[in-house]
Amino acid sequence: MAEISAIILAAGQGKRMKSSLPKVAHAVAGKPMLWHVARAAREAGITEIVFVLGQGREKVLGTAEEFGGKVAFQDRQLGTGDAARCGLSALSSRAKEVVVLCGDAPLISPRTIRALITTRRRRKAVASVLTGILPDPSGYGRVVRNADGTVARIVEERDGGPEIRKIREVNSGTYVFDRKFLRRNLPRLTDVNVQREFYLTDLVVQALQEGKIVVPVVAKNPDEVRGINSRKELAEATEVLRRAKIDALLDAGVTVVAPEWAYIEPEVSVGADSLIGPGVVLLGKTRIGKGVRIQTGCVVENCRVDDGAQLKPYSVLTDSHVRRGAIIGPFAHLRPEADIGEDARIGNFVEVKKSRIGKGSKANHLAYIGDAVVGRKANIGAGTITCNYDGLAKHKTVIGDGVFVGSDTQFIAPVTIGKGAIIGAGTTVTGDVPPYALALSRAEQVVKAGWVIRKMPELLRKSGLKVPSGKEKK
Ligand code: UD1
Ligand code: CA
């Protein structure tokens, strides 16, 4: 395929967003609007991308970098025509065709961009324009057609009369141009219109003056032409992508119990026969294997969850790995770099951070495991805490295979427990424990018989107990 360049117009501030962020930095389905447009361009096979950015450009430079794009700076927003001119001067490839995309239209698909490219070639037009038929076209530029179906003019709503407003075919703001035509004609645009802006759309008239044609391509899915100008439209675009993602997962053999009530971002993958319960949120680059069960209210971000694992309700997982058959939750918290081994069990109110838990090990209730390495088939009792932080630095706890940690143990890290050792309940472990040893630290128990009867009889009365007398007093 011949080399093709793209210019993404993204310098507008977007007043209607009422935001200090530039409009294209606002997230749709978890990624900046601009990211979606750049991804579509990349997937359509476009090699060179120029981003035209304006004020606040530092907020979206990351996106431009991610796609290896160049950045052109438009310091005053003089209109889409001026922005395209700005972008054109930054192109360095020798591509003969230039795709112009709007940074605020994130629902465009690679397939549609391809259709726009091939239609222009086939019809030997100087430009092709993506249009859409919308039930409510208000706010968009309208497409006026010639008798032969080619584009005669694009008129902004504000510049047109009632006849124009009646037209339901709108301009998406996405085009493919012959590069030479663009270079020749962009400098000829004027700003004689209501908004005193240089309109890219005026190129249509210039094409006709040169005796050339501009062909329209009507988007099959009108969502693709949606431009985002307000927070409401932002939320609607996210909803379109959310629903599309859920539908794709359903098609791929995933059970989504309540499709209206699960939020799954576009880059997430889920294997067949997995089940996603109501109110589940799957974010970022999360990869879920096959036959995984994710129950109500789980929030999973950038995690790997392998085949057959189970996330019980209300577990929160970030940047972690749950291996085959492990069971997490309910109410578990896996923080970055938790690595839960096969068939391991992390139960309620257990927090794991930057720790590896070996195959078949269990921490079933109320524990904090941080900066630790736990071997296989170890048992971590309720209330166990790795005291990993001394106020200045983090230290490591190493627990060998088959270690049994009694409830309410504190490990004052750094500390290493050899395999097969037992830690008695209530122990504060301050030094290493060799394999197969028992470690125990307990103050001797004191019992004072009858003390409550003598010193606090009111406590017994309050509890409805009879205060014993006589012999029982001892
Ligand atoms: C534009 C089109 C309109 C189309 C609509 C689709 C023109 C004159 N009008 O109108 O026909 O229906 O898009 O959404 O082209 N931008 C810059 N620099 C500028 C001005 C705009 O980079 O000086 C960028 C914006 O960031 C945005 C895109 O160009 O991504 C479109 O600009 P916007 O102001 O939203 O144009 P519309 O009025 O929506
Ligand atoms: Ca717009």
PDB file of C-alpha atoms in Angstrom, residues 180-312:
ATOM      1  CA  LYS A 180      -0.881  18.637  -4.023  1.00  0.00           C
ATOM      2  CA  PHE A 181      -4.442  19.937  -4.089  1.00  0.00           C
ATOM      3  CA  LEU A 182      -4.222  20.623  -0.367  1.00  0.00           C
ATOM      4  CA  ARG A 183      -0.917  22.417  -0.630  1.00  0.00           C
ATOM      5  CA  ARG A 184      -2.139  24.558  -3.500  1.00  0.00           C
ATOM      6  CA  ASN A 185      -5.468  25.491  -1.968  1.00  0.00           C
ATOM      7  CA  LEU A 186      -5.028  25.850   1.808  1.00  0.00           C
ATOM      8  CA  PRO A 187      -3.252  29.216   1.411  1.00  0.00           C
ATOM      9  CA  ARG A 188      -6.190  30.451  -0.670  1.00  0.00           C
ATOM     10  CA  LEU A 189      -8.802  30.062   2.085  1.00  0.00           C
ATOM     11  CA  THR A 190     -10.373  33.214   3.497  1.00  0.00           C
ATOM     12  CA  ASP A 191     -12.144  33.917   6.754  1.00  0.00           C
ATOM     13  CA  VAL A 192     -15.191  35.630   5.312  1.00  0.00           C
ATOM     14  CA  ASN A 193     -17.906  33.919   7.385  1.00  0.00           C
ATOM     15  CA  VAL A 194     -19.882  34.321  10.591  1.00  0.00           C
ATOM     16  CA  GLN A 195     -17.118  32.936  12.834  1.00  0.00           C
ATOM     17  CA  ARG A 196     -14.263  34.795  11.044  1.00  0.00           C
ATOM     18  CA  GLU A 197     -12.422  31.493  10.759  1.00  0.00           C
ATOM     19  CA  PHE A 198     -10.554  29.757   7.959  1.00  0.00           C
ATOM     20  CA  TYR A 199     -12.861  26.857   7.113  1.00  0.00           C
ATOM     21  CA  LEU A 200     -11.298  23.675   5.780  1.00  0.00           C
ATOM     22  CA  THR A 201     -14.701  22.920   4.284  1.00  0.00           C
ATOM     23  CA  ASP A 202     -14.339  25.798   1.800  1.00  0.00           C
ATOM     24  CA  LEU A 203     -11.905  23.590  -0.109  1.00  0.00           C
ATOM     25  CA  VAL A 204     -14.939  21.962  -1.724  1.00  0.00           C
ATOM     26  CA  VAL A 205     -15.742  25.138  -3.606  1.00  0.00           C
ATOM     27  CA  GLN A 206     -12.107  25.505  -4.640  1.00  0.00           C
ATOM     28  CA  ALA A 207     -12.094  21.958  -6.003  1.00  0.00           C
ATOM     29  CA  LEU A 208     -15.109  22.699  -8.146  1.00  0.00           C
ATOM     30  CA  GLN A 209     -13.458  25.873  -9.427  1.00  0.00           C
ATOM     31  CA  GLU A 210     -10.545  23.695 -10.564  1.00  0.00           C
ATOM     32  CA  GLY A 211     -13.000  21.406 -12.324  1.00  0.00           C
ATOM     33  CA  LYS A 212     -12.354  18.583  -9.865  1.00  0.00           C
ATOM     34  CA  ILE A 213     -14.804  16.566  -7.785  1.00  0.00           C
ATOM     35  CA  VAL A 214     -15.236  15.870  -4.070  1.00  0.00           C
ATOM     36  CA  VAL A 215     -16.985  12.603  -3.241  1.00  0.00           C
ATOM     37  CA  PRO A 216     -18.989  11.835  -0.115  1.00  0.00           C
ATOM     38  CA  VAL A 217     -18.846   8.556   1.789  1.00  0.00           C
ATOM     39  CA  VAL A 218     -21.829   8.084   4.080  1.00  0.00           C
ATOM     40  CA  ALA A 219     -20.891   6.393   7.354  1.00  0.00           C
ATOM     41  CA  LYS A 220     -22.815   3.132   7.775  1.00  0.00           C
ATOM     42  CA  ASN A 221     -22.818   3.680  11.495  1.00  0.00           C
ATOM     43  CA  PRO A 222     -23.737   7.311  12.180  1.00  0.00           C
ATOM     44  CA  ASP A 223     -22.062   7.123  15.618  1.00  0.00           C
ATOM     45  CA  GLU A 224     -18.737   7.302  13.819  1.00  0.00           C
ATOM     46  CA  VAL A 225     -19.260  10.905  12.776  1.00  0.00           C
ATOM     47  CA  ARG A 226     -20.103  12.147  16.247  1.00  0.00           C
ATOM     48  CA  GLY A 227     -18.006  15.117  17.277  1.00  0.00           C
ATOM     49  CA  ILE A 228     -17.730  15.737  20.990  1.00  0.00           C
ATOM     50  CA  ASN A 229     -18.320  19.232  22.228  1.00  0.00           C
ATOM     51  CA  SER A 230     -19.842  18.771  25.682  1.00  0.00           C
ATOM     52  CA  ARG A 231     -19.600  16.522  28.714  1.00  0.00           C
ATOM     53  CA  LYS A 232     -22.910  14.988  27.731  1.00  0.00           C
ATOM     54  CA  GLU A 233     -21.573  13.959  24.343  1.00  0.00           C
ATOM     55  CA  LEU A 234     -18.437  12.680  26.081  1.00  0.00           C
ATOM     56  CA  ALA A 235     -20.512  10.364  28.250  1.00  0.00           C
ATOM     57  CA  GLU A 236     -22.540   9.229  25.234  1.00  0.00           C
ATOM     58  CA  ALA A 237     -19.373   8.311  23.331  1.00  0.00           C
ATOM     59  CA  THR A 238     -18.124   6.257  26.276  1.00  0.00           C
ATOM     60  CA  GLU A 239     -21.462   4.487  26.377  1.00  0.00           C
ATOM     61  CA  VAL A 240     -21.217   3.621  22.666  1.00  0.00           C
ATOM     62  CA  LEU A 241     -17.782   2.044  23.181  1.00  0.00           C
ATOM     63  CA  ARG A 242     -18.836   0.311  26.392  1.00  0.00           C
ATOM     64  CA  ARG A 243     -21.794  -1.299  24.719  1.00  0.00           C
ATOM     65  CA  ALA A 244     -19.749  -2.298  21.662  1.00  0.00           C
ATOM     66  CA  LYS A 245     -17.184  -3.960  23.926  1.00  0.00           C
ATOM     67  CA  ILE A 246     -19.823  -5.891  25.847  1.00  0.00           C
ATOM     68  CA  ASP A 247     -21.442  -7.038  22.597  1.00  0.00           C
ATOM     69  CA  ALA A 248     -18.074  -8.227  21.286  1.00  0.00           C
ATOM     70  CA  LEU A 249     -17.468 -10.208  24.483  1.00  0.00           C
ATOM     71  CA  LEU A 250     -20.923 -11.775  24.343  1.00  0.00           C
ATOM     72  CA  ASP A 251     -20.186 -12.833  20.770  1.00  0.00           C
ATOM     73  CA  ALA A 252     -16.876 -14.319  21.878  1.00  0.00           C
ATOM     74  CA  GLY A 253     -18.498 -16.621  24.422  1.00  0.00           C
ATOM     75  CA  VAL A 254     -18.328 -14.567  27.599  1.00  0.00           C
ATOM     76  CA  THR A 255     -21.330 -14.458  29.918  1.00  0.00           C
ATOM     77  CA  VAL A 256     -22.142 -10.935  31.012  1.00  0.00           C
ATOM     78  CA  VAL A 257     -24.900 -11.300  33.564  1.00  0.00           C
ATOM     79  CA  ALA A 258     -26.161  -7.709  33.362  1.00  0.00           C
ATOM     80  CA  PRO A 259     -24.854  -6.087  30.162  1.00  0.00           C
ATOM     81  CA  GLU A 260     -26.178  -2.663  31.114  1.00  0.00           C
ATOM     82  CA  TRP A 261     -24.306  -2.808  34.357  1.00  0.00           C
ATOM     83  CA  ALA A 262     -20.717  -3.701  33.589  1.00  0.00           C
ATOM     84  CA  TYR A 263     -18.004  -1.283  32.506  1.00  0.00           C
ATOM     85  CA  ILE A 264     -15.251  -2.797  30.392  1.00  0.00           C
ATOM     86  CA  GLU A 265     -12.654  -0.709  28.589  1.00  0.00           C
ATOM     87  CA  PRO A 266     -11.779  -1.364  24.948  1.00  0.00           C
ATOM     88  CA  GLU A 267      -8.316  -2.896  25.470  1.00  0.00           C
ATOM     89  CA  VAL A 268      -9.480  -5.513  27.979  1.00  0.00           C
ATOM     90  CA  SER A 269      -9.557  -9.124  26.789  1.00  0.00           C
ATOM     91  CA  VAL A 270     -11.700 -11.892  28.291  1.00  0.00           C
ATOM     92  CA  GLY A 271     -11.534 -15.590  27.417  1.00  0.00           C
ATOM     93  CA  ALA A 272     -14.477 -17.804  26.543  1.00  0.00           C
ATOM     94  CA  ASP A 273     -16.693 -19.260  29.255  1.00  0.00           C
ATOM     95  CA  SER A 274     -15.754 -16.550  31.687  1.00  0.00           C
ATOM     96  CA  LEU A 275     -18.516 -14.890  33.633  1.00  0.00           C
ATOM     97  CA  ILE A 276     -18.759 -11.215  34.439  1.00  0.00           C
ATOM     98  CA  GLY A 277     -21.188 -10.366  37.192  1.00  0.00           C
ATOM     99  CA  PRO A 278     -23.234  -7.215  37.704  1.00  0.00           C
ATOM    100  CA  GLY A 279     -21.345  -4.034  38.498  1.00  0.00           C
ATOM    101  CA  VAL A 280     -17.941  -5.344  37.439  1.00  0.00           C
ATOM    102  CA  VAL A 281     -15.373  -2.816  36.193  1.00  0.00           C
ATOM    103  CA  LEU A 282     -12.480  -4.041  34.021  1.00  0.00           C
ATOM    104  CA  LEU A 283      -9.942  -1.372  33.120  1.00  0.00           C
ATOM    105  CA  GLY A 284      -6.845  -0.724  31.071  1.00  0.00           C
ATOM    106  CA  LYS A 285      -4.967  -3.659  29.605  1.00  0.00           C
ATOM    107  CA  THR A 286      -6.557  -6.279  31.852  1.00  0.00           C
ATOM    108  CA  ARG A 287      -6.333  -9.809  30.426  1.00  0.00           C
ATOM    109  CA  ILE A 288      -8.806 -12.349  31.727  1.00  0.00           C
ATOM    110  CA  GLY A 289      -8.350 -16.017  30.822  1.00  0.00           C
ATOM    111  CA  LYS A 290     -10.937 -18.694  30.122  1.00  0.00           C
ATOM    112  CA  GLY A 291     -13.496 -19.896  32.604  1.00  0.00           C
ATOM    113  CA  VAL A 292     -12.803 -17.070  35.032  1.00  0.00           C
ATOM    114  CA  ARG A 293     -15.599 -16.015  37.334  1.00  0.00           C
ATOM    115  CA  ILE A 294     -15.697 -12.345  38.275  1.00  0.00           C
ATOM    116  CA  GLN A 295     -18.465 -11.569  40.686  1.00  0.00           C
ATOM    117  CA  THR A 296     -20.383  -8.437  41.581  1.00  0.00           C
ATOM    118  CA  GLY A 297     -18.536  -5.216  42.192  1.00  0.00           C
ATOM    119  CA  CYS A 298     -14.983  -6.257  41.358  1.00  0.00           C
ATOM    120  CA  VAL A 299     -12.697  -3.520  40.002  1.00  0.00           C
ATOM    121  CA  VAL A 300      -9.742  -4.868  38.033  1.00  0.00           C
ATOM    122  CA  GLU A 301      -7.149  -2.602  36.420  1.00  0.00           C
ATOM    123  CA  ASN A 302      -4.197  -3.707  34.277  1.00  0.00           C
ATOM    124  CA  CYS A 303      -4.219  -7.232  35.687  1.00  0.00           C
ATOM    125  CA  ARG A 304      -3.724 -10.724  34.361  1.00  0.00           C
ATOM    126  CA  VAL A 305      -6.204 -13.255  35.658  1.00  0.00           C
ATOM    127  CA  ASP A 306      -5.470 -16.769  34.408  1.00  0.00           C
ATOM    128  CA  ASP A 307      -7.843 -19.580  33.454  1.00  0.00           C
ATOM    129  CA  GLY A 308     -10.255 -20.836  36.051  1.00  0.00           C
ATOM    130  CA  ALA A 309      -9.485 -18.211  38.665  1.00  0.00           C
ATOM    131  CA  GLN A 310     -12.289 -16.669  40.657  1.00  0.00           C
ATOM    132  CA  LEU A 311     -12.746 -13.132  41.929  1.00  0.00           C
ATOM    133  CA  LYS A 312     -15.406 -13.044  44.593  1.00  0.00           C
TER     134      LYS A 312
END
